Amino acid sequence: MLDAYCDADHQSCPETSRSVTGYLLRLHGNMWMWKSHSQRRVTEDTCGSELVACCECCKMVVWARELLLELGFGGKDLQVPLWCDNQSAIAVVASNGNTSRVRHMAKHARFINEYVQEEEVEVMYVPTADNLADVFAKALSPAEFERQRSRLNVEDVPNAWVMVEAVADTEAGAASNADDDCEMLEA
Protein backbone atom coordinates (compact mmCIF):
# COMPACT_ATOMS: atom_id res chain seq x y z
CA MET A 1 0.00 0.00 0.00
CA LEU A 2 2.62 2.57 1.11
CA ASP A 3 6.34 2.48 0.38
CA ALA A 4 9.19 4.99 0.31
CA TYR A 5 12.51 5.51 -1.44
CA CYS A 6 15.37 7.72 -0.26
CA ASP A 7 18.70 8.74 -1.73
CA ALA A 8 21.52 11.22 -1.24
CA ASP A 9 24.21 12.68 -3.43
CA HIS A 10 27.22 13.13 -1.15
CA GLN A 11 28.77 16.62 -1.15
CA SER A 12 27.27 17.48 -4.52
CA CYS A 13 27.44 21.25 -3.98
CA PRO A 14 30.97 22.41 -4.89
CA GLU A 15 30.60 25.68 -2.94
CA THR A 16 29.26 24.34 0.37
CA SER A 17 30.12 20.60 0.20
CA ARG A 18 26.57 19.87 1.33
CA SER A 19 24.81 16.76 0.13
CA VAL A 20 21.43 16.62 -1.57
CA THR A 21 18.59 14.57 -0.10
CA GLY A 22 15.83 13.17 -2.26
CA TYR A 23 12.94 10.98 -1.23
CA LEU A 24 9.48 9.98 -2.31
CA LEU A 25 6.50 8.15 -0.90
CA ARG A 26 4.19 6.06 -3.05
CA LEU A 27 0.63 5.06 -2.31
CA HIS A 28 -0.54 2.01 -4.28
CA GLY A 29 2.42 2.43 -6.63
CA ASN A 30 1.76 6.10 -7.42
CA MET A 31 4.00 8.91 -6.26
CA TRP A 32 2.24 10.76 -3.47
CA MET A 33 4.87 12.94 -1.81
CA TRP A 34 8.42 13.89 -2.69
CA LYS A 35 11.16 16.26 -1.65
CA SER A 36 14.58 17.29 -2.88
CA HIS A 37 16.82 19.71 -0.99
CA SER A 38 20.33 20.40 0.28
CA GLN A 39 21.12 18.90 3.66
CA ARG A 40 21.53 21.40 6.50
CA ARG A 41 24.93 20.12 7.59
CA VAL A 42 28.02 18.87 5.79
CA THR A 43 28.48 15.12 6.22
CA GLU A 44 31.86 13.43 6.22
CA ASP A 45 31.01 10.42 4.10
CA THR A 46 28.40 8.87 1.83
CA CYS A 47 27.03 6.70 4.62
CA GLY A 48 26.34 9.82 6.69
CA SER A 49 24.59 11.55 3.79
CA GLU A 50 22.43 8.48 3.20
CA LEU A 51 21.58 8.23 6.92
CA VAL A 52 20.40 11.85 6.96
CA ALA A 53 18.26 11.22 3.86
CA CYS A 54 16.89 7.99 5.30
CA CYS A 55 16.03 9.70 8.59
CA GLU A 56 14.17 12.54 6.86
CA CYS A 57 12.29 10.05 4.72
CA CYS A 58 11.45 7.98 7.80
CA LYS A 59 9.88 11.04 9.45
CA MET A 60 7.57 11.46 6.47
CA VAL A 61 6.79 7.74 6.40
CA VAL A 62 5.76 7.83 10.07
CA TRP A 63 3.52 10.84 9.42
CA ALA A 64 1.95 9.29 6.29
CA ARG A 65 1.44 5.94 8.03
CA GLU A 66 -0.37 7.62 10.93
CA LEU A 67 -2.52 9.63 8.51
CA LEU A 68 -3.55 6.49 6.62
CA LEU A 69 -4.36 4.69 9.87
CA GLU A 70 -6.50 7.63 11.06
CA LEU A 71 -8.37 7.55 7.75
CA GLY A 72 -9.04 3.84 8.21
CA PHE A 73 -6.58 2.47 5.65
CA GLY A 74 -4.50 -0.48 6.77
CA GLY A 75 -4.22 -1.95 10.23
CA LYS A 76 -1.85 -1.29 13.11
CA ASP A 77 0.37 -3.99 11.58
CA LEU A 78 1.06 -1.78 8.52
CA GLN A 79 4.84 -2.00 8.06
CA VAL A 80 6.17 0.42 5.45
CA PRO A 81 9.18 -0.57 3.32
CA LEU A 82 11.75 2.23 3.18
CA TRP A 83 14.08 1.50 0.26
CA CYS A 84 17.70 2.69 0.50
CA ASP A 85 20.57 2.02 -1.92
CA ASN A 86 23.39 2.27 0.62
CA GLN A 87 24.18 -0.99 2.41
CA SER A 88 26.44 0.76 4.94
CA ALA A 89 23.60 3.04 6.05
CA ILE A 90 21.28 0.04 6.37
CA ALA A 91 23.90 -1.77 8.50
CA VAL A 92 24.31 1.28 10.76
CA VAL A 93 20.53 1.42 11.28
CA ALA A 94 20.51 -2.31 12.07
CA SER A 95 23.28 -1.80 14.65
CA ASN A 96 21.32 1.11 16.18
CA GLY A 97 24.23 3.44 15.44
CA ASN A 98 26.56 1.53 17.76
CA THR A 99 29.69 1.76 15.65
CA SER A 100 32.60 4.05 16.43
CA ARG A 101 32.98 5.04 12.78
CA VAL A 102 29.63 6.82 12.65
CA ARG A 103 28.95 7.70 16.28
CA HIS A 104 28.40 11.32 15.18
CA MET A 105 25.44 10.08 13.09
CA ALA A 106 24.02 7.75 15.75
CA LYS A 107 20.95 9.89 16.46
CA HIS A 108 19.75 9.44 12.87
CA ALA A 109 20.26 5.68 13.00
CA ARG A 110 18.55 5.41 16.40
CA PHE A 111 15.57 7.43 15.22
CA ILE A 112 15.03 5.06 12.29
CA ASN A 113 15.80 1.96 14.37
CA GLU A 114 13.11 2.89 16.88
CA TYR A 115 10.45 2.57 14.17
CA VAL A 116 12.09 -0.57 12.79
CA GLN A 117 11.88 -2.17 16.26
CA GLU A 118 8.22 -1.16 16.52
CA GLU A 119 7.70 -2.85 13.10
CA GLU A 120 6.28 0.33 11.60
CA VAL A 121 9.12 0.75 9.10
CA GLU A 122 11.38 -1.79 7.43
CA VAL A 123 14.60 -0.46 5.88
CA MET A 124 15.38 -2.50 2.79
CA TYR A 125 18.10 -2.49 0.15
CA VAL A 126 17.38 -1.48 -3.43
CA PRO A 127 20.06 -1.37 -6.15
CA THR A 128 20.92 2.18 -7.21
CA ALA A 129 19.60 1.57 -10.74
CA ASP A 130 16.18 0.72 -9.25
CA ASN A 131 16.06 3.49 -6.65
CA LEU A 132 13.17 5.76 -7.63
CA ALA A 133 14.51 8.59 -5.43
CA ASP A 134 17.65 8.82 -7.57
CA VAL A 135 15.93 11.40 -9.78
CA PHE A 136 15.47 13.71 -6.76
CA ALA A 137 19.06 13.52 -5.51
CA LYS A 138 21.31 13.92 -8.53
CA ALA A 139 21.52 15.00 -12.13
CA LEU A 140 20.82 12.13 -14.51
CA SER A 141 21.52 11.62 -18.18
CA PRO A 142 18.50 12.39 -20.39
CA ALA A 143 17.94 8.68 -21.08
CA GLU A 144 18.12 7.75 -17.38
CA PHE A 145 15.86 10.68 -16.46
CA GLU A 146 13.23 9.49 -18.96
CA ARG A 147 13.52 5.92 -17.65
CA GLN A 148 13.04 7.06 -14.04
CA ARG A 149 10.23 9.46 -14.94
CA SER A 150 8.28 6.73 -16.66
CA ARG A 151 8.79 4.42 -13.65
CA LEU A 152 7.27 7.16 -11.46
CA ASN A 153 4.12 7.24 -13.65
CA VAL A 154 4.74 10.92 -14.42
CA GLU A 155 3.77 12.24 -17.85
CA ASP A 156 5.69 14.74 -19.92
CA VAL A 157 3.57 17.93 -19.77
CA PRO A 158 3.42 18.65 -23.55
CA ASN A 159 2.33 15.05 -24.18
CA ALA A 160 -0.22 15.23 -21.37
CA TRP A 161 -1.79 18.36 -22.90
CA VAL A 162 -2.01 16.73 -26.31
CA MET A 163 -3.88 13.82 -24.72
CA VAL A 164 -6.25 16.18 -22.85
CA GLU A 165 -7.00 18.13 -26.04
CA ALA A 166 -7.68 14.90 -27.95
CA VAL A 167 -10.14 13.74 -25.27
CA ALA A 168 -11.80 17.18 -25.22
CA ASP A 169 -12.16 17.14 -29.03
CA THR A 170 -13.70 13.66 -28.89
CA GLU A 171 -16.14 14.70 -26.16
CA ALA A 172 -17.04 17.92 -28.02
CA GLY A 173 -17.73 15.90 -31.16
CA ALA A 174 -19.92 13.48 -29.23
CA ALA A 175 -21.81 16.39 -27.65
CA SER A 176 -22.45 18.05 -31.04
CA ASN A 177 -23.72 14.73 -32.42
CA ALA A 178 -26.07 14.45 -29.45
CA ASP A 179 -27.41 17.95 -30.20
CA ASP A 180 -28.04 16.91 -33.82
CA ASP A 181 -29.92 13.84 -32.60
CA CYS A 182 -32.14 16.01 -30.38
CA GLU A 183 -32.91 18.39 -33.26
CA MET A 184 -33.83 15.45 -35.48
CA LEU A 185 -36.23 14.12 -32.85
CA GLU A 186 -37.95 17.50 -32.51
CA ALA A 187 -38.54 17.85 -36.26
mmCIF file of C-alpha atoms in Angstrom:
data_model
loop_
_atom_site.group_PDB
_atom_site.id
_atom_site.type_symbol
_atom_site.label_atom_id
_atom_site.label_comp_id
_atom_site.label_asym_id
_atom_site.label_seq_id
_atom_site.Cartn_x
_atom_site.Cartn_y
_atom_site.Cartn_z
ATOM 1 C CA MET A 1 0.000 0.000 0.000
ATOM 2 C CA LEU A 2 2.623 2.567 1.108
ATOM 3 C CA ASP A 3 6.340 2.479 0.376
ATOM 4 C CA ALA A 4 9.189 4.992 0.309
ATOM 5 C CA TYR A 5 12.510 5.513 -1.439
ATOM 6 C CA CYS A 6 15.373 7.722 -0.263
ATOM 7 C CA ASP A 7 18.702 8.736 -1.733
ATOM 8 C CA ALA A 8 21.518 11.224 -1.238
ATOM 9 C CA ASP A 9 24.211 12.680 -3.432
ATOM 10 C CA HIS A 10 27.218 13.131 -1.148
ATOM 11 C CA GLN A 11 28.771 16.623 -1.149
ATOM 12 C CA SER A 12 27.273 17.485 -4.515
ATOM 13 C CA CYS A 13 27.442 21.252 -3.978
ATOM 14 C CA PRO A 14 30.975 22.410 -4.894
ATOM 15 C CA GLU A 15 30.596 25.676 -2.943
ATOM 16 C CA THR A 16 29.257 24.341 0.373
ATOM 17 C CA SER A 17 30.116 20.598 0.199
ATOM 18 C CA ARG A 18 26.568 19.868 1.328
ATOM 19 C CA SER A 19 24.810 16.755 0.128
ATOM 20 C CA VAL A 20 21.432 16.621 -1.572
ATOM 21 C CA THR A 21 18.591 14.572 -0.095
ATOM 22 C CA GLY A 22 15.834 13.172 -2.260
ATOM 23 C CA TYR A 23 12.942 10.981 -1.231
ATOM 24 C CA LEU A 24 9.477 9.979 -2.312
ATOM 25 C CA LEU A 25 6.500 8.148 -0.898
ATOM 26 C CA ARG A 26 4.187 6.059 -3.045
ATOM 27 C CA LEU A 27 0.628 5.060 -2.313
ATOM 28 C CA HIS A 28 -0.543 2.010 -4.276
ATOM 29 C CA GLY A 29 2.419 2.434 -6.625
ATOM 30 C CA ASN A 30 1.759 6.099 -7.424
ATOM 31 C CA MET A 31 4.001 8.912 -6.257
ATOM 32 C CA TRP A 32 2.235 10.761 -3.473
ATOM 33 C CA MET A 33 4.875 12.942 -1.811
ATOM 34 C CA TRP A 34 8.416 13.889 -2.692
ATOM 35 C CA LYS A 35 11.158 16.259 -1.649
ATOM 36 C CA SER A 36 14.576 17.289 -2.880
ATOM 37 C CA HIS A 37 16.816 19.711 -0.989
ATOM 38 C CA SER A 38 20.330 20.398 0.284
ATOM 39 C CA GLN A 39 21.119 18.903 3.661
ATOM 40 C CA ARG A 40 21.530 21.402 6.501
ATOM 41 C CA ARG A 41 24.933 20.116 7.587
ATOM 42 C CA VAL A 42 28.018 18.865 5.792
ATOM 43 C CA THR A 43 28.485 15.120 6.223
ATOM 44 C CA GLU A 44 31.862 13.431 6.222
ATOM 45 C CA ASP A 45 31.010 10.415 4.098
ATOM 46 C CA THR A 46 28.405 8.871 1.830
ATOM 47 C CA CYS A 47 27.032 6.701 4.620
ATOM 48 C CA GLY A 48 26.341 9.820 6.694
ATOM 49 C CA SER A 49 24.586 11.546 3.791
ATOM 50 C CA GLU A 50 22.433 8.477 3.205
ATOM 51 C CA LEU A 51 21.583 8.234 6.923
ATOM 52 C CA VAL A 52 20.399 11.847 6.956
ATOM 53 C CA ALA A 53 18.261 11.220 3.855
ATOM 54 C CA CYS A 54 16.886 7.986 5.303
ATOM 55 C CA CYS A 55 16.028 9.701 8.590
ATOM 56 C CA GLU A 56 14.173 12.542 6.861
ATOM 57 C CA CYS A 57 12.285 10.054 4.719
ATOM 58 C CA CYS A 58 11.449 7.978 7.796
ATOM 59 C CA LYS A 59 9.877 11.042 9.454
ATOM 60 C CA MET A 60 7.568 11.461 6.466
ATOM 61 C CA VAL A 61 6.790 7.738 6.404
ATOM 62 C CA VAL A 62 5.764 7.825 10.075
ATOM 63 C CA TRP A 63 3.520 10.840 9.424
ATOM 64 C CA ALA A 64 1.954 9.290 6.294
ATOM 65 C CA ARG A 65 1.441 5.942 8.034
ATOM 66 C CA GLU A 66 -0.374 7.618 10.931
ATOM 67 C CA LEU A 67 -2.521 9.629 8.511
ATOM 68 C CA LEU A 68 -3.548 6.492 6.621
ATOM 69 C CA LEU A 69 -4.362 4.693 9.874
ATOM 70 C CA GLU A 70 -6.497 7.632 11.056
ATOM 71 C CA LEU A 71 -8.374 7.552 7.752
ATOM 72 C CA GLY A 72 -9.045 3.837 8.212
ATOM 73 C CA PHE A 73 -6.583 2.472 5.648
ATOM 74 C CA GLY A 74 -4.501 -0.481 6.775
ATOM 75 C CA GLY A 75 -4.218 -1.949 10.232
ATOM 76 C CA LYS A 76 -1.854 -1.290 13.106
ATOM 77 C CA ASP A 77 0.369 -3.991 11.580
ATOM 78 C CA LEU A 78 1.065 -1.783 8.524
ATOM 79 C CA GLN A 79 4.835 -1.998 8.058
ATOM 80 C CA VAL A 80 6.172 0.420 5.452
ATOM 81 C CA PRO A 81 9.175 -0.566 3.315
ATOM 82 C CA LEU A 82 11.754 2.233 3.176
ATOM 83 C CA TRP A 83 14.082 1.501 0.258
ATOM 84 C CA CYS A 84 17.700 2.691 0.496
ATOM 85 C CA ASP A 85 20.572 2.018 -1.925
ATOM 86 C CA ASN A 86 23.393 2.274 0.624
ATOM 87 C CA GLN A 87 24.178 -0.988 2.411
ATOM 88 C CA SER A 88 26.441 0.760 4.938
ATOM 89 C CA ALA A 89 23.603 3.037 6.050
ATOM 90 C CA ILE A 90 21.277 0.043 6.372
ATOM 91 C CA ALA A 91 23.895 -1.769 8.499
ATOM 92 C CA VAL A 92 24.305 1.283 10.757
ATOM 93 C CA VAL A 93 20.535 1.419 11.277
ATOM 94 C CA ALA A 94 20.506 -2.310 12.072
ATOM 95 C CA SER A 95 23.276 -1.800 14.654
ATOM 96 C CA ASN A 96 21.324 1.114 16.182
ATOM 97 C CA GLY A 97 24.232 3.435 15.440
ATOM 98 C CA ASN A 98 26.558 1.528 17.764
ATOM 99 C CA THR A 99 29.687 1.758 15.649
ATOM 100 C CA SER A 100 32.600 4.051 16.429
ATOM 101 C CA ARG A 101 32.976 5.036 12.784
ATOM 102 C CA VAL A 102 29.628 6.820 12.648
ATOM 103 C CA ARG A 103 28.954 7.701 16.276
ATOM 104 C CA HIS A 104 28.398 11.323 15.185
ATOM 105 C CA MET A 105 25.439 10.078 13.095
ATOM 106 C CA ALA A 106 24.024 7.748 15.750
ATOM 107 C CA LYS A 107 20.954 9.892 16.463
ATOM 108 C CA HIS A 108 19.749 9.441 12.873
ATOM 109 C CA ALA A 109 20.256 5.678 13.001
ATOM 110 C CA ARG A 110 18.550 5.408 16.395
ATOM 111 C CA PHE A 111 15.570 7.428 15.221
ATOM 112 C CA ILE A 112 15.032 5.056 12.290
ATOM 113 C CA ASN A 113 15.799 1.959 14.365
ATOM 114 C CA GLU A 114 13.107 2.891 16.879
ATOM 115 C CA TYR A 115 10.452 2.571 14.167
ATOM 116 C CA VAL A 116 12.088 -0.570 12.793
ATOM 117 C CA GLN A 117 11.882 -2.172 16.259
ATOM 118 C CA GLU A 118 8.215 -1.161 16.518
ATOM 119 C CA GLU A 119 7.703 -2.853 13.105
ATOM 120 C CA GLU A 120 6.276 0.328 11.604
ATOM 121 C CA VAL A 121 9.122 0.750 9.102
ATOM 122 C CA GLU A 122 11.384 -1.791 7.425
ATOM 123 C CA VAL A 123 14.598 -0.459 5.883
ATOM 124 C CA MET A 124 15.385 -2.501 2.792
ATOM 125 C CA TYR A 125 18.101 -2.491 0.149
ATOM 126 C CA VAL A 126 17.381 -1.479 -3.433
ATOM 127 C CA PRO A 127 20.064 -1.371 -6.148
ATOM 128 C CA THR A 128 20.924 2.178 -7.211
ATOM 129 C CA ALA A 129 19.600 1.568 -10.740
ATOM 130 C CA ASP A 130 16.183 0.719 -9.253
ATOM 131 C CA ASN A 131 16.062 3.490 -6.649
ATOM 132 C CA LEU A 132 13.171 5.756 -7.630
ATOM 133 C CA ALA A 133 14.514 8.587 -5.430
ATOM 134 C CA ASP A 134 17.645 8.823 -7.573
ATOM 135 C CA VAL A 135 15.928 11.404 -9.775
ATOM 136 C CA PHE A 136 15.468 13.711 -6.757
ATOM 137 C CA ALA A 137 19.062 13.525 -5.513
ATOM 138 C CA LYS A 138 21.306 13.925 -8.527
ATOM 139 C CA ALA A 139 21.520 15.000 -12.127
ATOM 140 C CA LEU A 140 20.821 12.129 -14.506
ATOM 141 C CA SER A 141 21.519 11.619 -18.181
ATOM 142 C CA PRO A 142 18.496 12.392 -20.395
ATOM 143 C CA ALA A 143 17.939 8.683 -21.079
ATOM 144 C CA GLU A 144 18.120 7.754 -17.381
ATOM 145 C CA PHE A 145 15.855 10.676 -16.461
ATOM 146 C CA GLU A 146 13.231 9.487 -18.964
ATOM 147 C CA ARG A 147 13.516 5.920 -17.646
ATOM 148 C CA GLN A 148 13.044 7.057 -14.040
ATOM 149 C CA ARG A 149 10.230 9.464 -14.936
ATOM 150 C CA SER A 150 8.280 6.726 -16.664
ATOM 151 C CA ARG A 151 8.790 4.424 -13.653
ATOM 152 C CA LEU A 152 7.271 7.161 -11.464
ATOM 153 C CA ASN A 153 4.124 7.242 -13.654
ATOM 154 C CA VAL A 154 4.741 10.922 -14.420
ATOM 155 C CA GLU A 155 3.768 12.240 -17.846
ATOM 156 C CA ASP A 156 5.691 14.738 -19.921
ATOM 157 C CA VAL A 157 3.574 17.933 -19.771
ATOM 158 C CA PRO A 158 3.421 18.649 -23.551
ATOM 159 C CA ASN A 159 2.327 15.053 -24.181
ATOM 160 C CA ALA A 160 -0.217 15.231 -21.369
ATOM 161 C CA TRP A 161 -1.787 18.362 -22.897
ATOM 162 C CA VAL A 162 -2.010 16.726 -26.311
ATOM 163 C CA MET A 163 -3.881 13.819 -24.715
ATOM 164 C CA VAL A 164 -6.253 16.185 -22.849
ATOM 165 C CA GLU A 165 -6.995 18.127 -26.043
ATOM 166 C CA ALA A 166 -7.679 14.899 -27.947
ATOM 167 C CA VAL A 167 -10.138 13.745 -25.273
ATOM 168 C CA ALA A 168 -11.802 17.181 -25.222
ATOM 169 C CA ASP A 169 -12.163 17.137 -29.030
ATOM 170 C CA THR A 170 -13.698 13.664 -28.885
ATOM 171 C CA GLU A 171 -16.137 14.698 -26.158
ATOM 172 C CA ALA A 172 -17.040 17.916 -28.018
ATOM 173 C CA GLY A 173 -17.732 15.896 -31.162
ATOM 174 C CA ALA A 174 -19.916 13.480 -29.228
ATOM 175 C CA ALA A 175 -21.814 16.392 -27.653
ATOM 176 C CA SER A 176 -22.452 18.048 -31.041
ATOM 177 C CA ASN A 177 -23.725 14.725 -32.421
ATOM 178 C CA ALA A 178 -26.072 14.447 -29.449
ATOM 179 C CA ASP A 179 -27.408 17.946 -30.202
ATOM 180 C CA ASP A 180 -28.044 16.909 -33.825
ATOM 181 C CA ASP A 181 -29.921 13.837 -32.602
ATOM 182 C CA CYS A 182 -32.138 16.014 -30.384
ATOM 183 C CA GLU A 183 -32.913 18.387 -33.263
ATOM 184 C CA MET A 184 -33.828 15.452 -35.482
ATOM 185 C CA LEU A 185 -36.231 14.117 -32.854
ATOM 186 C CA GLU A 186 -37.948 17.500 -32.509
ATOM 187 C CA ALA A 187 -38.539 17.853 -36.256
#
